[in-house]
Amino acid sequence: GAGVSQTPSNKVTEKGKYVELRCDPISGHTALYWYRQSLGQGPEFLIYFQGTGAADDSGLPNDRFFAVRPEGSVSTLKIQRTERGDSAVYLCASSSAGGGNTEAFFGQGTRLTVV
Amino acid sequence: GENVEQHPSTLSVQEGDSAVIKCTYSDSASNYFPWYKQELGKRPQLIIDIRSNVGEKKDQRIAVTLNKTAKHFSLHITETQPEDSAVYFCAPFPSGGSYIPTFGRGTSLIVHP
């Protein structure tokens, strides 16, 4: 497709379970971002990839969160031992250059609910 | 890191009025200044952006102005329409470091018909 695609669109999981959220960026985009958005808040930065490597993971809240982008395109955000406080919309965005100055295109998000 | 603030947090106007949302930032190295619109349940989408070498940019009813000295930029919407109702986010982008846009908390714009 032409845009950023995220799957699943909705995920309900039990507290303590493991989840994986997938992001398919726009083809050719080298920069990929993960954000988390809670109700009534702005997107909160989690991690930034430039190609295959995590250029900045300073936004990950703790070591239960991990993300990979092994081939420099699709990325997976992994959350272990989920907690109710992890419930949010997880947004992925990609852009064509990692040097800034370019538009970030967002996916539609994955709504994660931990019960 | 970048400290971003938006004002007001909520803005209610009558259809046809103008709306102005201001974004202040802390990183003087920021050089790209986008505004995103997010409708309820949808993804943020870029509506207008400006780079640090210009002071103003217009696109039909939408404009953005930049004051780099004072470290703020503003979104201006004229002749507002009900479909302009949404949450608007600024996301200044640093020119160095990790090139990570930091989002403001958002401004909820309500346009009453």
XYZ file of C-alpha atoms in Angstrom:
228
model
C 0.000 0.000 0.000
C 0.938 3.622 -0.264
C 0.777 4.524 3.414
C 2.087 3.320 6.762
C 0.277 0.178 7.811
C -0.068 -1.076 11.379
C -1.424 -4.413 12.523
C -3.464 -5.331 14.391
C -5.710 -2.282 14.574
C -7.012 -3.438 17.937
C -5.509 -5.779 20.489
C -7.009 -6.864 23.789
C -4.743 -8.849 26.059
C -4.670 -10.031 29.622
C -2.355 -8.524 32.185
C 0.976 -10.326 32.177
C 0.794 -11.498 28.565
C 3.245 -10.747 25.753
C 2.189 -8.725 22.687
C 3.730 -7.783 19.370
C 2.669 -4.781 17.322
C 3.702 -4.524 13.700
C 4.486 -1.501 11.548
C 4.925 -1.553 7.787
C 6.411 1.829 6.758
C 6.212 3.524 3.396
C 8.567 1.773 0.994
C 11.975 3.409 0.906
C 11.544 5.370 4.130
C 14.677 4.973 6.209
C 13.433 6.639 9.397
C 10.823 4.917 11.548
C 9.351 6.127 14.825
C 7.162 4.525 17.472
C 4.963 6.734 19.623
C 2.384 5.992 22.300
C -0.727 8.127 22.669
C -3.023 8.085 25.676
C -6.469 9.659 25.626
C -6.292 13.440 25.538
C -2.516 13.517 25.187
C -0.060 14.135 22.402
C 2.000 11.293 20.935
C 4.819 10.345 23.312
C 8.092 9.251 21.737
C 9.234 5.675 22.344
C 11.965 4.718 19.860
C 13.498 5.869 16.576
C 15.132 3.694 13.909
C 17.420 4.855 11.154
C 17.663 1.864 8.842
C 18.056 -1.304 10.862
C 19.493 0.251 13.985
C 17.747 1.899 16.895
C 19.210 5.400 16.789
C 17.413 6.462 19.952
C 15.450 4.284 22.379
C 15.387 6.787 25.216
C 11.589 6.930 25.209
C 11.028 3.273 26.055
C 9.489 3.358 29.540
C 11.240 0.241 30.900
C 12.860 -3.021 29.867
C 9.509 -4.690 29.186
C 9.440 -2.731 25.920
C 11.623 -3.658 22.978
C 11.514 -2.984 19.244
C 13.297 -4.392 16.206
C 13.641 -3.568 12.539
C 15.859 -6.371 11.234
C 15.756 -5.589 7.515
C 15.295 -1.855 7.676
C 11.638 -1.898 6.684
C 9.019 -3.637 8.875
C 9.318 -2.966 12.598
C 7.867 -4.862 15.543
C 7.246 -3.364 18.970
C 7.283 -6.034 21.654
C 5.836 -5.646 25.133
C 6.455 -8.290 27.781
C 4.417 -8.870 30.940
C 1.845 -6.292 29.922
C 0.327 -4.041 32.575
C -2.961 -2.123 32.563
C -0.969 1.106 32.320
C 0.328 -0.010 28.916
C -3.150 0.507 27.462
C -2.909 3.205 24.788
C -2.817 3.727 21.045
C 0.591 2.843 19.653
C 1.450 4.906 16.586
C 4.145 4.245 14.045
C 5.469 6.885 11.663
C 8.024 6.866 8.888
C 9.866 9.540 6.938
C 12.096 9.562 3.934
C 15.187 10.971 5.607
C 16.658 10.682 9.028
C 18.124 14.114 9.040
C 14.942 15.886 9.978
C 13.200 18.485 7.856
C 10.829 15.977 6.347
C 7.235 15.022 6.978
C 6.542 12.041 9.207
C 3.659 9.895 7.907
C 1.629 8.084 10.540
C -0.097 4.747 10.512
C -3.621 4.422 11.859
C -2.317 3.025 15.131
C -2.849 -0.098 17.210
C -5.214 0.317 20.133
C -3.862 -1.875 22.923
C -6.133 -2.690 25.843
C -4.734 -4.629 28.772
C -7.446 -6.132 30.972
C 15.314 17.203 25.310
C 12.866 19.535 23.644
C 10.194 21.135 25.828
C 7.061 21.903 23.800
C 3.991 23.767 24.970
C 0.790 24.596 23.126
C -1.776 27.236 23.942
C -4.676 27.193 24.313
C -5.512 23.594 25.193
C -9.082 24.122 24.010
C -10.407 26.658 21.524
C -14.071 27.146 20.717
C -15.077 29.416 17.820
C -18.074 30.155 15.653
C -18.038 29.075 12.051
C -16.366 31.750 9.942
C -14.187 33.076 12.765
C -10.407 32.802 12.831
C -8.456 30.507 15.140
C -4.857 30.845 16.310
C -2.856 28.205 18.166
C 0.601 28.951 19.523
C 3.468 26.534 20.090
C 6.566 27.370 22.102
C 9.684 25.229 22.107
C 12.969 25.199 23.950
C 15.582 23.800 21.536
C 17.078 26.682 19.567
C 18.519 24.137 17.121
C 15.034 23.157 15.908
C 14.679 23.931 12.226
C 11.498 22.229 11.016
C 8.089 23.139 12.370
C 5.072 21.045 11.335
C 1.469 21.164 12.453
C -0.597 17.982 12.537
C -4.375 17.589 12.611
C -5.907 14.568 14.314
C -9.595 13.844 13.979
C -11.242 11.625 16.555
C -10.052 8.037 16.228
C -7.796 8.800 13.287
C -4.094 9.201 12.677
C -2.265 12.556 12.899
C -1.872 14.122 9.459
C 0.392 16.952 8.415
C -1.524 20.073 7.416
C 1.256 22.627 7.071
C 4.939 22.983 7.893
C 7.605 25.647 7.835
C 11.356 25.610 7.811
C 13.614 27.924 9.721
C 14.673 30.010 6.747
C 11.193 31.545 6.290
C 8.887 33.457 8.608
C 5.468 32.643 7.180
C 3.793 30.140 4.930
C 0.212 30.045 3.648
C -1.942 27.347 2.129
C -5.458 28.569 1.393
C -7.177 29.095 4.779
C -4.212 27.847 6.799
C -1.006 29.681 7.617
C 1.961 29.165 9.910
C 4.187 31.907 11.274
C 7.568 31.397 12.886
C 9.503 33.536 15.352
C 12.840 31.809 15.834
C 14.174 34.475 18.169
C 11.306 34.000 20.570
C 11.139 30.254 19.860
C 7.503 30.000 18.948
C 5.391 29.272 15.898
C 1.669 29.631 15.384
C -1.067 28.021 13.341
C -3.655 30.362 11.864
C -6.951 29.131 10.425
C -9.243 31.667 8.780
C -12.923 31.276 7.864
C -13.213 28.225 10.092
C -15.604 25.446 9.122
C -17.122 22.641 11.225
C -14.803 20.141 9.525
C -11.845 22.012 11.020
C -12.919 20.621 14.408
C -10.098 18.336 15.560
C -7.048 18.222 17.805
C -4.025 20.070 16.461
C -0.455 19.205 17.436
C 2.787 21.037 16.871
C 5.932 18.903 16.617
C 9.173 20.923 16.321
C 12.004 18.928 14.839
C 15.624 19.375 15.950
C 18.359 19.730 13.361
C 20.818 17.638 15.297
C 20.947 14.773 17.723
C 18.413 12.071 17.012
C 16.081 14.127 14.780
C 13.051 13.170 16.858
C 9.960 15.381 16.637
C 8.517 16.175 20.063
C 4.760 16.646 20.116
C 2.862 19.204 22.130
C -0.120 18.126 24.215
C -2.543 19.277 21.571
C -5.214 21.916 21.117
C -8.798 20.819 20.754
C -10.501 23.130 18.236
C -14.289 23.153 18.208
C -16.024 25.045 15.410
C -19.712 25.672 16.089
C -21.946 25.887 13.017
